[in-house]
Amino acid sequence: MRLQAIKYALILACGCMAVGDALAADAAGVVKTLKGTVQVERAGISSGAAIGSEVYGRDRIVTGPESSVGITLRDDTQLSAGANSILDLNKFAFDTTTHAGVLDASVKRGSLAVISGKLAKANPDAVRFSTPTTTLGVRGTAFIIEVGGNGESAR
Amino acid sequence: MKAVIRRHGQASAVAFVLLAFLSGCSTPPDKIILLPDPEGKVGAVIVHSATGQQTINKAYAGVDVTKGGAIEKTMDSQSTVETRYAELLAARPPRPMTFTIFFLFDSATDLAPESLATVKQLKAVLATWPAPQLVVVGHTDLAGSQEFDDGLSRRRAQTVAAFLVKQGIPAQQIETAARGKREPLVHTADGVPNRMNRRVVITVQ
């Protein structure tokens, strides 16, 4: 009985958190640098990015030949993707009061440079980057990821 | 003539398939390389593959990971990495910058006298910043309950946001947040007033 009560309390708490996230349906980050052709795919629709464009959790960012893009996420994480790259921002959430949240991104093709931000500092396990062959745990730092060959073809 | 073209086309197709097959056998590995962070500190990255795990914790050290999951350690020099990834590194966004505004004790409205000069510096930075977004985060010292300090730090953030708007910074570029007593600049025992902790930190992203 008591266990069940706890279970319901948890469900309720999780539900409320989900609502909180939905309310804070802010952008995950903003495009700060851009060269060449950069597309952002959101819910199946692809559009050209520009400096100042917002990116959201679940977006796919695609750069063309001789192209690159730099994005600052809301927790100060700095990303840059090189030419011919596909970056999937699978999940992003950041609570500005507690610094709790999640960052999950995959480099499907090409290259990515990362300087980790407040999420990795507050809770390293909340931050995960992956490539077709690896998953990375981040302990407050900067690094480069380069996917070999043509990487994974698109989903 | 047509037949020749067709035969040529078939030969290319065979060559293409063969090449694709060969390159499939020797797909270059995924590479991970650790860099010092902008402050010069070196953290760590833990790389997991299908078959193993490796921690990288030295600047310019890295791993190559094959499709099968085999991990091989690598060590590059700073100049090799900076040359090879010059375009990627040049595309990094500007490092977020912070500006701090201090408050008088228990006040959510009385800014320390040097605030105006700080805002002047801030505006000079904003003039050249790409798509600037300001995150205005209120903090308190460790005097007071968490609940009280959350409210006080929120009011401080709002005071500074209003001050910035008055100084000519567009409101749509400003977001406020409140950290209460969670992130003191100077670590003290709980309950201790401290001027340095009564502040608002403005981050330019």
Coordinates of C-alpha atoms in Angstrom, one line a residue, chain B residues 66-187:
Chain B
T66 CA 37.5 0.5 -35.4
K67 CA 34.1 -0.6 -36.6
G68 CA 34.5 -3.8 -34.6
G69 CA 35.1 -1.8 -31.4
A70 CA 38.9 -2.3 -31.1
I71 CA 40.4 0.7 -29.3
E72 CA 43.9 2.0 -30.1
K73 CA 45.5 4.8 -28.1
T74 CA 46.9 7.8 -30.0
M75 CA 49.1 10.8 -29.0
D76 CA 49.3 13.9 -31.2
S77 CA 51.1 17.2 -30.8
Q78 CA 49.3 20.4 -30.3
S79 CA 50.4 21.7 -33.7
T80 CA 49.3 18.5 -35.6
V81 CA 45.8 18.7 -34.0
E82 CA 45.5 22.5 -34.6
T83 CA 46.5 22.1 -38.3
R84 CA 44.4 19.1 -39.0
Y85 CA 41.3 20.5 -37.4
A86 CA 41.9 24.2 -38.1
E87 CA 38.6 24.7 -39.8
L88 CA 36.6 22.8 -37.2
L89 CA 38.3 24.8 -34.3
A90 CA 37.8 28.1 -36.1
A91 CA 34.1 27.4 -36.2
R92 CA 33.8 27.3 -32.4
P93 CA 31.4 29.9 -31.0
P94 CA 32.9 32.7 -28.9
R95 CA 33.5 31.6 -25.3
P96 CA 30.6 32.8 -23.1
M97 CA 31.7 35.8 -21.0
T98 CA 30.4 36.8 -17.6
F99 CA 29.9 40.1 -15.9
T100 CA 29.0 40.4 -12.2
I101 CA 26.8 43.0 -10.5
F102 CA 26.9 43.2 -6.7
F103 CA 24.1 44.2 -4.2
L104 CA 23.9 45.8 -0.8
F105 CA 22.9 43.5 2.1
D106 CA 19.4 42.0 1.9
S107 CA 18.5 44.3 -1.0
A108 CA 17.0 43.1 -4.2
T109 CA 17.1 46.6 -5.7
D110 CA 20.2 48.5 -4.5
L111 CA 23.1 47.8 -6.9
A112 CA 26.7 48.4 -5.8
P113 CA 28.0 51.7 -7.1
E114 CA 30.4 50.1 -9.7
S115 CA 27.5 48.5 -11.6
L116 CA 27.2 51.3 -14.2
A117 CA 30.8 50.8 -15.3
T118 CA 30.2 47.0 -15.6
V119 CA 27.2 47.6 -17.8
K120 CA 29.3 49.9 -20.0
Q121 CA 31.9 47.1 -20.5
L122 CA 29.0 44.7 -21.2
K123 CA 27.6 46.9 -23.9
A124 CA 31.0 47.2 -25.6
V125 CA 31.2 43.3 -25.8
L126 CA 27.6 43.1 -27.1
A127 CA 28.4 45.4 -30.0
T128 CA 30.4 42.7 -31.8
W129 CA 28.9 39.5 -30.4
P130 CA 27.0 37.1 -32.8
A131 CA 23.3 36.8 -31.9
P132 CA 23.9 37.7 -28.3
Q133 CA 21.7 36.2 -25.6
L134 CA 22.1 37.3 -22.0
V135 CA 21.4 34.9 -19.1
V136 CA 21.0 37.0 -16.0
V137 CA 21.4 34.8 -12.9
G138 CA 20.6 36.0 -9.4
H139 CA 22.6 34.7 -6.3
T140 CA 22.4 35.3 -2.6
D141 CA 24.8 34.8 0.3
L142 CA 24.2 31.9 2.7
A143 CA 22.1 34.0 5.2
G144 CA 18.4 33.0 5.0
S145 CA 16.5 29.9 4.0
Q146 CA 16.7 28.3 0.6
E147 CA 13.1 29.4 -0.1
F148 CA 13.8 33.0 0.9
D149 CA 17.1 33.1 -1.0
D150 CA 15.5 31.6 -4.2
G151 CA 12.9 34.5 -4.1
L152 CA 15.6 37.1 -3.3
S153 CA 17.9 35.9 -6.1
R154 CA 15.0 36.0 -8.5
R155 CA 14.1 39.6 -7.6
R156 CA 17.8 40.5 -8.0
A157 CA 17.9 39.0 -11.5
Q158 CA 14.8 40.9 -12.4
T159 CA 16.2 44.1 -11.0
V160 CA 19.4 43.7 -13.1
A161 CA 17.3 42.7 -16.2
A162 CA 15.3 45.9 -15.8
F163 CA 18.5 47.9 -15.3
L164 CA 19.9 46.4 -18.5
V165 CA 16.8 47.2 -20.5
K166 CA 16.9 50.8 -19.2
Q167 CA 20.5 51.0 -20.4
G168 CA 19.4 50.1 -23.9
I169 CA 19.8 46.4 -24.1
P170 CA 16.8 44.8 -26.0
A171 CA 14.5 42.8 -23.6
Q172 CA 14.2 39.9 -26.0
Q173 CA 17.9 39.2 -25.6
I174 CA 17.6 38.8 -21.8
E175 CA 16.6 35.7 -19.9
T176 CA 16.5 35.6 -16.0
A177 CA 17.2 32.8 -13.7
A178 CA 17.7 32.3 -9.9
R179 CA 20.3 30.1 -8.2
G180 CA 19.5 31.2 -4.6
K181 CA 22.3 30.1 -2.3
R182 CA 23.5 27.1 -4.4
E183 CA 26.5 28.7 -6.0
P184 CA 28.3 31.1 -3.6
L185 CA 31.4 32.9 -5.0
V186 CA 33.0 32.7 -1.5
H187 CA 32.3 29.5 0.4

